[in-house]
Short mmCIF file of C-alpha atoms in Angstrom, two decimals:
data_model
loop_
_atom_site.label_atom_id
_atom_site.label_comp_id
_atom_site.label_asym_id
_atom_site.label_seq_id
_atom_site.Cartn_x
_atom_site.Cartn_y
_atom_site.Cartn_z
CA UNK K 1 0.00 0.00 0.00
CA UNK K 2 1.59 3.30 -1.07
CA UNK K 3 0.49 6.85 -1.67
CA UNK K 4 2.31 9.33 -3.94
CA UNK K 5 2.91 12.82 -2.58
CA UNK K 6 5.17 14.14 -5.35
CA UNK K 7 8.17 13.63 -3.09
CA UNK K 8 8.66 9.95 -3.73
CA UNK K 9 6.40 7.15 -2.59
CA UNK K 10 5.03 7.30 0.92
CA UNK K 11 4.55 3.70 1.97
CA UNK K 12 1.94 2.60 4.51
CA UNK K 13 2.84 -1.08 4.29
CA UNK K 14 4.63 -1.27 7.64
CA UNK K 15 2.07 0.81 9.51
CA UNK K 16 -0.64 -0.74 11.66
CA UNK K 17 -4.16 -0.86 10.29
CA UNK K 18 -5.37 1.33 13.18
CA UNK K 19 -2.80 4.03 12.36
CA UNK K 20 -3.57 3.84 8.63
CA UNK K 21 -7.29 4.11 9.26
CA UNK K 22 -6.82 7.16 11.50
CA UNK K 23 -4.39 8.76 9.01
CA UNK K 24 -6.76 8.32 6.08
CA UNK K 25 -9.69 9.62 8.11
CA UNK K 26 -7.60 12.69 9.01
CA UNK K 27 -6.71 13.31 5.37
CA UNK K 28 -10.36 13.03 4.34
CA UNK K 29 -11.45 15.43 7.08
CA UNK K 30 -8.70 17.88 6.12
CA UNK K 31 -9.80 17.65 2.48
CA UNK K 32 -13.28 18.71 3.61
CA UNK K 33 -11.67 21.50 5.66
CA UNK K 34 -12.91 19.94 8.89
CA UNK K 35 -9.65 20.71 10.61
CA UNK K 36 -10.62 19.96 14.21
CA UNK K 37 -11.68 16.43 13.24
CA UNK K 38 -8.56 16.03 11.13
CA UNK K 39 -6.32 16.98 14.06
CA UNK K 40 -8.09 14.42 16.25
CA UNK K 41 -7.55 11.66 13.71
CA UNK K 42 -3.90 12.58 13.11
CA UNK K 43 -3.30 12.63 16.86
CA UNK K 44 -4.78 9.14 17.09
CA UNK K 45 -2.49 7.97 14.28
CA UNK K 46 0.57 9.38 16.03
CA UNK K 47 -0.35 7.59 19.26
CA UNK K 48 -0.33 4.18 17.59
CA UNK K 49 2.55 1.83 18.29
CA UNK K 50 4.88 0.48 15.66
CA UNK K 51 4.78 3.34 13.12
CA UNK K 52 7.91 4.21 11.16
CA UNK K 53 9.68 7.56 11.10
CA UNK K 54 8.42 8.74 7.72
CA UNK K 55 4.82 8.04 8.71
CA UNK K 56 5.23 10.02 11.92
CA UNK K 57 6.93 12.90 10.10
CA UNK K 58 4.25 13.14 7.43
CA UNK K 59 1.47 12.94 9.99
CA UNK K 60 3.09 15.71 12.04
CA UNK K 61 3.34 17.81 8.87
CA UNK K 62 -0.32 17.33 7.98
CA UNK K 63 -1.49 17.97 11.52
CA UNK K 64 0.69 21.07 11.59
CA UNK K 65 -0.98 22.34 8.43
CA UNK K 66 -4.39 21.94 10.06
CA UNK K 67 -3.20 23.90 13.08
CA UNK K 68 -1.78 26.55 10.75
CA UNK K 69 -5.04 26.97 8.86
CA UNK K 70 -6.83 27.39 12.19
CA UNK K 71 -4.38 30.06 13.31
CA UNK K 72 -2.81 27.86 16.00
CA UNK K 73 0.77 28.78 15.23
CA UNK K 74 2.56 27.43 18.29
CA UNK K 75 1.01 24.02 17.68
CA UNK K 76 1.77 24.25 13.94
CA UNK K 77 5.42 25.10 14.62
CA UNK K 78 5.75 22.22 17.08
CA UNK K 79 4.42 19.78 14.49
CA UNK K 80 6.59 21.17 11.68
CA UNK K 81 9.69 20.92 13.85
CA UNK K 82 8.76 17.36 14.78
CA UNK K 83 8.34 16.58 11.07
CA UNK K 84 11.79 18.08 10.47
CA UNK K 85 13.57 16.03 13.14
CA UNK K 86 11.71 12.74 13.51
CA UNK K 87 12.80 11.45 10.11
CA UNK K 88 16.17 11.41 8.34
CA UNK K 89 14.49 11.10 4.93
CA UNK K 90 15.66 14.08 2.84
CA UNK K 91 12.38 14.69 1.04
CA UNK K 92 10.49 14.87 4.29
CA UNK K 93 13.04 17.20 5.86
CA UNK K 94 12.71 19.57 2.89
CA UNK K 95 8.91 19.48 3.08
CA UNK K 96 8.96 20.40 6.77
CA UNK K 97 11.54 23.14 6.22
CA UNK K 98 9.47 24.89 3.58
CA UNK K 99 6.47 24.84 5.94
CA UNK K 100 8.58 26.48 8.64
CA UNK K 101 9.49 29.11 6.03
CA UNK K 102 5.81 29.89 5.52
CA UNK K 103 5.37 30.27 9.26
CA UNK K 104 8.35 32.64 9.59
CA UNK K 105 7.06 34.71 6.67
CA UNK K 106 3.63 35.04 8.25
CA UNK K 107 5.18 36.26 11.50
CA UNK K 108 7.16 38.93 9.65
CA UNK K 109 10.54 37.23 10.21
CA UNK K 110 11.55 37.64 6.59
CA UNK K 111 15.26 36.89 6.97
CA UNK K 112 14.59 33.55 8.66
CA UNK K 113 12.00 32.75 6.00
CA UNK K 114 14.45 33.47 3.17
CA UNK K 115 17.06 31.20 4.75
CA UNK K 116 14.55 28.37 5.22
CA UNK K 117 13.20 28.66 1.67
CA UNK K 118 16.65 28.74 0.12
CA UNK K 119 17.78 25.69 2.07
CA UNK K 120 14.56 23.84 1.21
CA UNK K 121 14.99 24.76 -2.46
CA UNK K 122 18.52 23.35 -2.45
CA UNK K 123 17.32 20.14 -0.79
CA UNK K 124 14.40 19.87 -3.18
CA UNK K 125 16.65 20.30 -6.20
CA UNK K 126 18.95 17.54 -4.95
CA UNK K 127 16.08 15.06 -4.78
CA UNK K 128 13.97 16.44 -7.66
CA UNK K 129 11.12 17.08 -5.23
CA UNK K 130 8.77 19.17 -7.33
CA UNK K 131 6.42 20.00 -4.47
CA UNK K 132 9.21 21.47 -2.35
CA UNK K 133 10.84 23.25 -5.30
CA UNK K 134 7.55 24.90 -6.23
CA UNK K 135 6.70 25.89 -2.67
CA UNK K 136 10.16 27.33 -2.09
CA UNK K 137 9.99 29.41 -5.28
CA UNK K 138 6.52 30.61 -4.29
CA UNK K 139 7.72 31.55 -0.81
CA UNK K 140 10.71 33.46 -2.19
CA UNK K 141 8.40 35.22 -4.64
CA UNK K 142 6.11 36.36 -1.83
CA UNK K 143 9.04 37.65 0.21
CA UNK K 144 10.43 39.55 -2.77
CA UNK K 145 7.04 41.19 -3.27
CA UNK K 146 6.87 42.23 0.36
CA UNK K 147 10.33 43.78 0.08
CA UNK K 148 9.41 45.64 -3.10
CA UNK K 149 11.43 43.45 -5.50
CA UNK K 150 8.48 42.78 -7.77
CA UNK K 151 10.49 41.79 -10.86
CA UNK K 152 12.23 39.06 -8.89
CA UNK K 153 8.92 38.13 -7.31
CA UNK K 154 7.31 37.56 -10.71
CA UNK K 155 10.32 35.49 -11.82
CA UNK K 156 10.15 33.24 -8.72
CA UNK K 157 6.39 32.81 -8.98
CA UNK K 158 6.56 32.03 -12.70
CA UNK K 159 9.05 29.25 -11.91
CA UNK K 160 6.75 27.97 -9.16
CA UNK K 161 3.79 27.88 -11.53
CA UNK K 162 5.76 25.93 -14.14
CA UNK K 163 6.87 23.39 -11.52
CA UNK K 164 3.35 22.85 -10.19
CA UNK K 165 1.98 22.46 -13.72
CA UNK K 166 4.59 19.79 -14.36
CA UNK K 167 3.61 18.10 -11.10
CA UNK K 168 -0.13 18.38 -11.83
CA UNK K 169 -0.74 20.15 -8.52
CA UNK K 170 -3.94 22.15 -9.10
CA UNK K 171 -4.30 23.58 -5.58
CA UNK K 172 -0.67 24.71 -5.55
CA UNK K 173 -1.17 26.36 -8.94
CA UNK K 174 -4.09 28.29 -7.48
CA UNK K 175 -1.91 29.46 -4.58
CA UNK K 176 0.69 30.73 -7.06
CA UNK K 177 -1.96 32.54 -9.12
CA UNK K 178 -3.06 34.25 -5.89
CA UNK K 179 0.52 35.31 -5.20
CA UNK K 180 0.97 36.50 -8.79
CA UNK K 181 -2.23 38.51 -8.46
CA UNK K 182 -0.96 40.18 -5.31
CA UNK K 183 2.37 40.93 -6.97
CA UNK K 184 0.66 42.46 -10.01
CA UNK K 185 -1.46 44.50 -7.60
CA UNK K 186 1.72 45.70 -5.90
CA UNK K 187 2.92 46.93 -9.30
CA UNK K 188 -0.35 48.72 -9.99
CA UNK K 189 -1.14 46.27 -12.80
CA UNK K 190 -4.72 45.71 -11.77
CA UNK K 191 -5.96 44.09 -14.98
CA UNK K 192 -3.25 41.43 -14.74
CA UNK K 193 -3.95 41.07 -11.03
CA UNK K 194 -7.64 40.43 -11.66
CA UNK K 195 -6.83 37.87 -14.35
CA UNK K 196 -4.55 35.96 -11.97
CA UNK K 197 -7.07 36.07 -9.13
CA UNK K 198 -9.85 34.82 -11.40
CA UNK K 199 -7.62 31.94 -12.56
CA UNK K 200 -7.10 31.04 -8.90
CA UNK K 201 -10.82 31.32 -8.15
CA UNK K 202 -11.75 28.99 -11.03
CA UNK K 203 -9.36 26.31 -9.75
CA UNK K 204 -10.40 26.66 -6.11
CA UNK K 205 -14.10 26.49 -6.98
CA UNK K 206 -13.46 23.23 -8.84
CA UNK K 207 -11.68 21.89 -5.74
CA UNK K 208 -14.38 23.18 -3.37
CA UNK K 209 -11.60 24.90 -1.40
CA UNK K 210 -13.76 27.43 0.42
CA UNK K 211 -10.96 28.42 2.79
CA UNK K 212 -8.72 29.75 0.02
CA UNK K 213 -11.66 31.14 -1.93
CA UNK K 214 -12.09 33.62 0.92
CA UNK K 215 -8.60 34.95 0.25
CA UNK K 216 -9.15 35.24 -3.50
CA UNK K 217 -12.50 37.00 -3.13
CA UNK K 218 -10.85 39.43 -0.73
CA UNK K 219 -8.04 40.11 -3.21
CA UNK K 220 -10.42 40.64 -6.14
CA UNK K 221 -12.32 43.13 -4.01
CA UNK K 222 -9.08 44.91 -3.15
CA UNK K 223 -8.33 45.41 -6.85
CA UNK K 224 -11.74 47.02 -7.35
CA UNK K 225 -11.13 49.12 -4.24
CA UNK K 226 -7.86 50.46 -5.67
CA UNK K 227 -9.73 51.50 -8.82
CA UNK K 228 -12.48 53.32 -6.87
CA UNK K 229 -15.08 50.71 -7.81
CA UNK K 230 -16.02 50.67 -4.15
CA UNK K 231 -19.52 49.20 -4.36
CA UNK K 232 -18.18 46.17 -6.25
CA UNK K 233 -15.31 45.89 -3.77
CA UNK K 234 -17.80 45.89 -0.91
CA UNK K 235 -19.80 43.06 -2.50
CA UNK K 236 -16.68 40.90 -2.80
CA UNK K 237 -15.54 41.70 0.74
CA UNK K 238 -18.94 41.04 2.27
CA UNK K 239 -19.08 37.68 0.48
CA UNK K 240 -15.53 36.90 1.66
CA UNK K 241 -16.44 37.76 5.26
CA UNK K 242 -19.58 35.63 5.11
CA UNK K 243 -17.58 32.63 3.87
CA UNK K 244 -14.80 33.28 6.42
CA UNK K 245 -17.34 33.20 9.24
CA UNK K 246 -19.12 30.12 7.90
CA UNK K 247 -15.95 28.09 7.31
CA UNK K 248 -14.09 29.56 10.29
CA UNK K 249 -11.31 30.95 8.08
CA UNK K 250 -10.12 33.09 10.97
CA UNK K 251 -6.58 33.42 9.65
CA UNK K 252 -7.75 35.49 6.67
CA UNK K 253 -10.29 37.61 8.54
CA UNK K 254 -7.91 40.48 9.44
CA UNK K 255 -7.44 41.20 5.72
CA UNK K 256 -11.14 40.97 4.93
CA UNK K 257 -12.18 43.12 7.89
CA UNK K 258 -9.57 45.73 6.94
CA UNK K 259 -10.76 45.92 3.37
CA UNK K 260 -14.41 46.10 4.36
CA UNK K 261 -13.49 48.92 6.73
CA UNK K 262 -11.74 50.78 3.91
CA UNK K 263 -14.76 50.27 1.64
CA UNK K 264 -17.11 51.75 4.22
CA UNK K 265 -14.85 54.73 4.90
CA UNK K 266 -14.66 55.44 1.16
CA UNK K 267 -18.45 55.18 0.92
CA UNK K 268 -18.85 57.74 3.70
CA UNK K 269 -19.76 55.33 6.53
CA UNK K 270 -16.63 56.37 8.41
CA UNK K 271 -17.66 55.42 11.92
CA UNK K 272 -18.81 51.94 10.91
CA UNK K 273 -15.72 51.54 8.77
CA UNK K 274 -13.53 52.36 11.75
CA UNK K 275 -15.21 49.63 13.77
CA UNK K 276 -14.15 47.11 11.13
CA UNK K 277 -10.64 48.55 11.02
CA UNK K 278 -10.33 48.31 14.81
CA UNK K 279 -11.52 44.70 14.66
CA UNK K 280 -9.02 43.98 11.88
CA UNK K 281 -6.23 45.44 14.01
CA UNK K 282 -7.21 43.40 17.05
CA UNK K 283 -7.47 40.22 14.99
CA UNK K 284 -4.09 40.78 13.30
CA UNK K 285 -2.45 41.32 16.69
CA UNK K 286 -4.13 38.21 18.06
CA UNK K 287 -2.54 36.13 15.29
CA UNK K 288 0.81 37.94 15.49
CA UNK K 289 0.49 38.99 11.85
CA UNK K 290 2.69 42.09 11.75
CA UNK K 291 2.03 42.85 8.09
CA UNK K 292 -1.74 42.92 8.52
CA UNK K 293 -1.32 44.87 11.76
CA UNK K 294 0.64 47.54 9.89
CA UNK K 295 -1.90 47.75 7.07
CA UNK K 296 -4.78 48.06 9.54
CA UNK K 297 -2.90 50.82 11.39
CA UNK K 298 -2.27 52.68 8.12
CA UNK K 299 -5.91 52.74 7.12
CA UNK K 300 -7.04 53.44 10.67
CA UNK K 301 -4.74 56.47 10.82
CA UNK K 302 -6.22 57.78 7.57
CA UNK K 303 -9.73 57.26 8.95
CA UNK K 304 -8.91 59.24 12.10
CA UNK K 305 -7.49 62.01 9.93
CA UNK K 306 -10.69 61.93 7.87
CA UNK K 307 -12.80 62.69 10.95
CA UNK K 308 -10.28 65.16 12.39
CA UNK K 309 -9.34 63.09 15.43
CA UNK K 310 -5.72 64.20 15.60
CA UNK K 311 -4.96 62.71 19.00
CA UNK K 312 -5.97 59.19 17.96
CA UNK K 313 -4.28 59.64 14.60
CA UNK K 314 -0.98 60.49 16.32
CA UNK K 315 -1.16 57.36 18.49
CA UNK K 316 -1.88 55.14 15.51
CA UNK K 317 0.91 56.70 13.42
CA UNK K 318 3.44 56.00 16.18
CA UNK K 319 2.23 52.39 16.42
CA UNK K 320 2.47 52.03 12.62
CA UNK K 321 6.03 53.33 12.53
CA UNK K 322 7.04 50.95 15.33
CA UNK K 323 5.50 48.05 13.42
CA UNK K 324 7.29 49.14 10.22
CA UNK K 325 10.66 49.08 11.98
CA UNK K 326 9.93 45.66 13.47
CA UNK K 327 9.04 44.30 10.03
CA UNK K 328 12.06 46.10 8.54
CA UNK K 329 10.51 46.69 5.12
CA UNK K 330 10.49 49.96 3.14
CA UNK K 331 6.88 49.39 2.10
CA UNK K 332 5.64 49.91 5.64
CA UNK K 333 8.15 52.67 6.40
CA UNK K 334 6.75 54.53 3.41
CA UNK K 335 3.15 54.11 4.58
CA UNK K 336 4.06 55.29 8.09
CA UNK K 337 5.87 58.36 6.81
CA UNK K 338 3.02 59.10 4.39
CA UNK K 339 0.38 59.34 7.11
CA UNK K 340 2.83 61.15 9.38
CA UNK K 341 3.19 63.78 6.65
CA UNK K 342 -0.57 64.07 6.27
CA UNK K 343 -0.93 64.42 10.03
CA UNK K 344 1.70 67.16 10.21
CA UNK K 345 0.07 69.03 7.32
CA UNK K 346 -3.36 68.95 8.97
CA UNK K 347 -1.77 70.26 12.17
CA UNK K 348 -0.18 73.18 10.22
CA UNK K 349 3.34 71.81 10.67
CA UNK K 350 4.22 72.26 7.02
CA UNK K 351 8.00 71.89 7.23
CA UNK K 352 7.70 68.63 9.18
CA UNK K 353 5.12 67.44 6.68
CA UNK K 354 7.47 68.07 3.74
CA UNK K 355 10.31 66.21 5.47
CA UNK K 356 8.09 63.21 6.25
CA UNK K 357 6.60 63.06 2.75
CA UNK K 358 10.01 63.36 1.08
CA UNK K 359 11.23 60.47 3.23
CA UNK K 360 8.10 58.51 2.31
CA UNK K 361 8.74 59.11 -1.40
CA UNK K 362 12.31 57.87 -1.02
CA UNK K 363 11.23 54.69 0.77
CA UNK K 364 8.33 54.14 -1.63
CA UNK K 365 10.26 54.22 -4.90
CA UNK K 366 10.16 50.46 -5.42
CA UNK K 367 8.29 49.31 -2.35
CA UNK K 368 4.66 50.37 -2.82
CA UNK K 369 2.13 50.17 -5.62
CA UNK K 370 1.18 52.91 -8.03
CA UNK K 371 -2.08 53.37 -6.17
CA UNK K 372 -0.14 54.67 -3.17
CA UNK K 373 2.54 56.47 -5.21
CA UNK K 374 0.19 58.72 -7.13
CA UNK K 375 -1.68 59.63 -3.94
CA UNK K 376 1.63 60.39 -2.21
CA UNK K 377 2.74 62.74 -4.98
CA UNK K 378 -0.72 64.31 -5.14
CA UNK K 379 -0.48 65.05 -1.42
CA UNK K 380 3.02 66.48 -1.82
CA UNK K 381 1.74 68.84 -4.52
CA UNK K 382 -0.53 70.41 -1.89
CA UNK K 383 2.05 70.49 0.89
CA UNK K 384 5.13 72.01 -0.78
CA UNK K 385 5.21 75.80 -0.92
CA UNK K 386 7.05 76.19 -4.24
CA UNK K 387 4.69 76.03 -7.22
CA UNK K 388 7.30 74.67 -9.62
CA UNK K 389 7.95 71.71 -7.28
CA UNK K 390 4.22 71.22 -6.75
CA UNK K 391 3.80 71.08 -10.52
CA UNK K 392 6.44 68.34 -10.76
CA UNK K 393 4.60 66.27 -8.15
CA UNK K 394 1.30 66.70 -10.03
CA UNK K 395 2.96 65.54 -13.25
CA UNK K 396 4.44 62.49 -11.50
CA UNK K 397 1.06 61.66 -9.97
CA UNK K 398 -0.61 62.01 -13.38
CA UNK K 399 1.96 59.69 -14.95
CA UNK K 400 1.30 57.00 -12.35
CA UNK K 401 -2.43 57.42 -13.00
CA UNK K 402 -1.84 57.03 -16.74
CA UNK K 403 0.20 53.86 -16.16
CA UNK K 404 -2.67 52.50 -14.08
CA UNK K 405 -5.49 53.45 -16.44
CA UNK K 406 -4.16 52.59 -19.90
CA UNK K 407 -3.78 48.81 -19.44
CA UNK K 408 -7.34 48.46 -18.08
CA UNK K 409 -9.43 46.46 -20.54
CA UNK K 410 -12.67 46.64 -18.58
CA UNK K 411 -14.35 49.83 -19.84
CA UNK K 412 -16.49 50.17 -16.72
CA UNK K 413 -13.50 49.89 -14.40
CA UNK K 414 -11.43 52.30 -16.46
CA UNK K 415 -14.19 54.90 -16.67
CA UNK K 416 -14.86 54.69 -12.96
CA UNK K 417 -11.18 55.09 -12.10
CA UNK K 418 -10.36 58.04 -14.33
CA UNK K 419 -13.57 59.84 -13.29
CA UNK K 420 -13.07 59.33 -9.54
CA UNK K 421 -12.88 62.84 -7.98
CA UNK K 422 -9.31 62.49 -6.59
CA UNK K 423 -8.08 61.25 -9.98
CA UNK K 424 -9.94 63.93 -11.95
CA UNK K 425 -8.45 66.64 -9.73
CA UNK K 426 -4.90 65.61 -10.64
CA UNK K 427 -5.60 65.03 -14.32
CA UNK K 428 -7.32 68.36 -14.81
CA UNK K 429 -4.58 70.14 -12.86
CA UNK K 430 -2.07 69.00 -15.52
CA UNK K 431 -4.41 69.61 -18.45
CA UNK K 432 -5.51 66.04 -19.16
CA UNK K 433 -9.14 65.13 -19.71
CA UNK K 434 -10.04 61.79 -18.12
CA UNK K 435 -11.44 60.33 -21.33
CA UNK K 436 -8.14 60.98 -23.12
CA UNK K 437 -6.51 58.11 -21.23
#
């Protein structure tokens, strides 16, 4: 009796029938996303006598993944480390190492994650383990995106996609399409981002993977949000939240709650939107997700500025800048400096505002998407006192808007974006009519 896992043949021949029965029941429960039941079955399998090392390692890995998907990170790490050490089989060691890389990435420990992914990739290459090779490339792609290296991110993710296609791994392909969509979003290439997300959604729907569908629906909504198609964004985010609650996809909820909060603020329901943003912040902190914590703080700061609550805005900006330093990524430094500049400007501290915004622009050059860049330069055009410099910032903002608008193939999306009031204000200030783009 043997089962293929794309890392060689995983034999169950020398495993007791009780352990095999529990293992298979756990795998079936996990496939149905019934993770609590799956953990129970895997625990039963591990308690059986007479199981070999590879069986124990693989069972620890699968139980760890269930813990991970439930947001139980200490338990997930314990299982992944057990999977790493209980067996001397190289394929299994590489599989466990790449899982530990995902965990380090989620916690914002990017340097550790890079080291784990690179070591796993080397081990996977030595044994031709396609699953590990693909996951390591995907992990490195995600980390490159988070650090602003989007060209390298696309290259890593493209390699991952090719590997998973060769291996016939549909679910892993969907995960890569999601990562490609997020990378395209980070470049301001929203049409490409939407295409990637819809590819992922098609695959996940065919697999009935409701857990990951939540993430894709959230990401599709975020693309619409960036293009000022807020009502559509809200529909996607409300559907994502409904599914997250139904399937207990708690790990993804901070992102969904944040985006729904942003939607509501943009639609004028600022107070309700801030409730969602506060909940997103609390949830991100509960899971130890520093990236989502920083993003929630950024949007919460902007919401407080919107309602003129300077005291709360100051507190949130300080917390955001502390989080950005902990994460050690220019993307979050740029966001922190951006809202600090806006805060200073609203408090009539113009010189401090200029310094903060200039620093934000420097940090943001390769680290944030065009959707943030054009808004940053638009803000700087209002803050600087010299008209010639303000004009340069307006022209830069308009160029980023043009780069965003021209590739859009959806006429409705394009029209809505170029006619959004903040976009129109910049375009008309530089003598461009929206319909010319």
